[in-house]
CSV table of C-alpha atoms in Angstrom, one decimal:
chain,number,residue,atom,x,y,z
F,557,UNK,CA,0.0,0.0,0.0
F,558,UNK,CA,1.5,3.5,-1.2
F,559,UNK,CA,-0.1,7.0,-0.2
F,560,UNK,CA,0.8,9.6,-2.9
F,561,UNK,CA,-0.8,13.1,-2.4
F,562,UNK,CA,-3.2,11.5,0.1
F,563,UNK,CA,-5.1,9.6,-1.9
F,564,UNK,CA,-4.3,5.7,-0.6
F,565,UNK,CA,-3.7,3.0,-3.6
F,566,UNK,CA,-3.4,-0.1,-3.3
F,567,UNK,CA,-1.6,-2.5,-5.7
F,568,UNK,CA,-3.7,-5.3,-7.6
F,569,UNK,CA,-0.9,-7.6,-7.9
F,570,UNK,CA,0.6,-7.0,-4.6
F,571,UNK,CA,4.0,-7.3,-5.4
F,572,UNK,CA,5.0,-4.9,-8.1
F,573,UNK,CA,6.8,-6.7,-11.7
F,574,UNK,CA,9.1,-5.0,-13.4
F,575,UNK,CA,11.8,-4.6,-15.6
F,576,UNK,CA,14.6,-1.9,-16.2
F,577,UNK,CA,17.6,-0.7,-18.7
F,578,UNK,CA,20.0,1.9,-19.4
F,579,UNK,CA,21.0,2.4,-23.0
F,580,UNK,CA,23.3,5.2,-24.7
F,581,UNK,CA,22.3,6.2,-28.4
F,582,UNK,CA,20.1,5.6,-30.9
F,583,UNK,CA,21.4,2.3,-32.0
F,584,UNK,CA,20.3,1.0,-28.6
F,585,UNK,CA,16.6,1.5,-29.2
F,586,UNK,CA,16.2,-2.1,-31.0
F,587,UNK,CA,17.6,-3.9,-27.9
F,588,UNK,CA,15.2,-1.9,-25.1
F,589,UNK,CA,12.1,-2.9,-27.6
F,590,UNK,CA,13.4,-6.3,-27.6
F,591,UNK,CA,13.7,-6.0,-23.3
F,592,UNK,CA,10.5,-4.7,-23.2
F,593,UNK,CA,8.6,-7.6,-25.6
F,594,UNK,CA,10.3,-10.0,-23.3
F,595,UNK,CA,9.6,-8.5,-20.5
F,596,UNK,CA,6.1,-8.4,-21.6
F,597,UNK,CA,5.5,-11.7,-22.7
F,598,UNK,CA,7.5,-13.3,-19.6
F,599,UNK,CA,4.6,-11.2,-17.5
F,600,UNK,CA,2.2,-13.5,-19.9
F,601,UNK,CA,3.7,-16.7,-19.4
F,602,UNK,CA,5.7,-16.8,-16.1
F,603,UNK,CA,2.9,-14.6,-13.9
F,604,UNK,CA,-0.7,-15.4,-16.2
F,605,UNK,CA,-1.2,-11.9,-16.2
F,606,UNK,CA,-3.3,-10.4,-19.6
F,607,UNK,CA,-1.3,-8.4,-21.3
F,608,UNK,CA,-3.8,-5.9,-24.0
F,609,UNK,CA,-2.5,-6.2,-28.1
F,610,UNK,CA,-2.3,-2.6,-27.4
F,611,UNK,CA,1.0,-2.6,-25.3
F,612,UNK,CA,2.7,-5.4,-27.1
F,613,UNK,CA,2.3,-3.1,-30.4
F,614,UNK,CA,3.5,0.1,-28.5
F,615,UNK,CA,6.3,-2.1,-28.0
């Protein structure tokens, strides 16, 4: 549970997945939308959480 401006939230997962990388120029870009497909479809597979078309295009 997390309090930001008073309003009280509270996490439907419970434990919060996620995923992070540093990259340095434009060449880079490729390799974070690759991260972030993985990333994505291991939250699929691994935790059975739905994951919309909508953010896998984004991706």
């Amino acid at each position: 549970m997390e309090q930001t401006t008073g309003v009280e939230r509270r996490s439907l997962l419970g434990d919060a997945i996620s995923v992070s990388g540093a990259f340095e120029g434009s060449e880079d870009i490729a390799v974070a939308r690759d991260l972030a497909r993985s990333f994505l479809t291991d939250v699929q597979a691994v935790h059975g959480l739905p994951v919309s078309g909508r953010a896998m295009g984004v991706v």
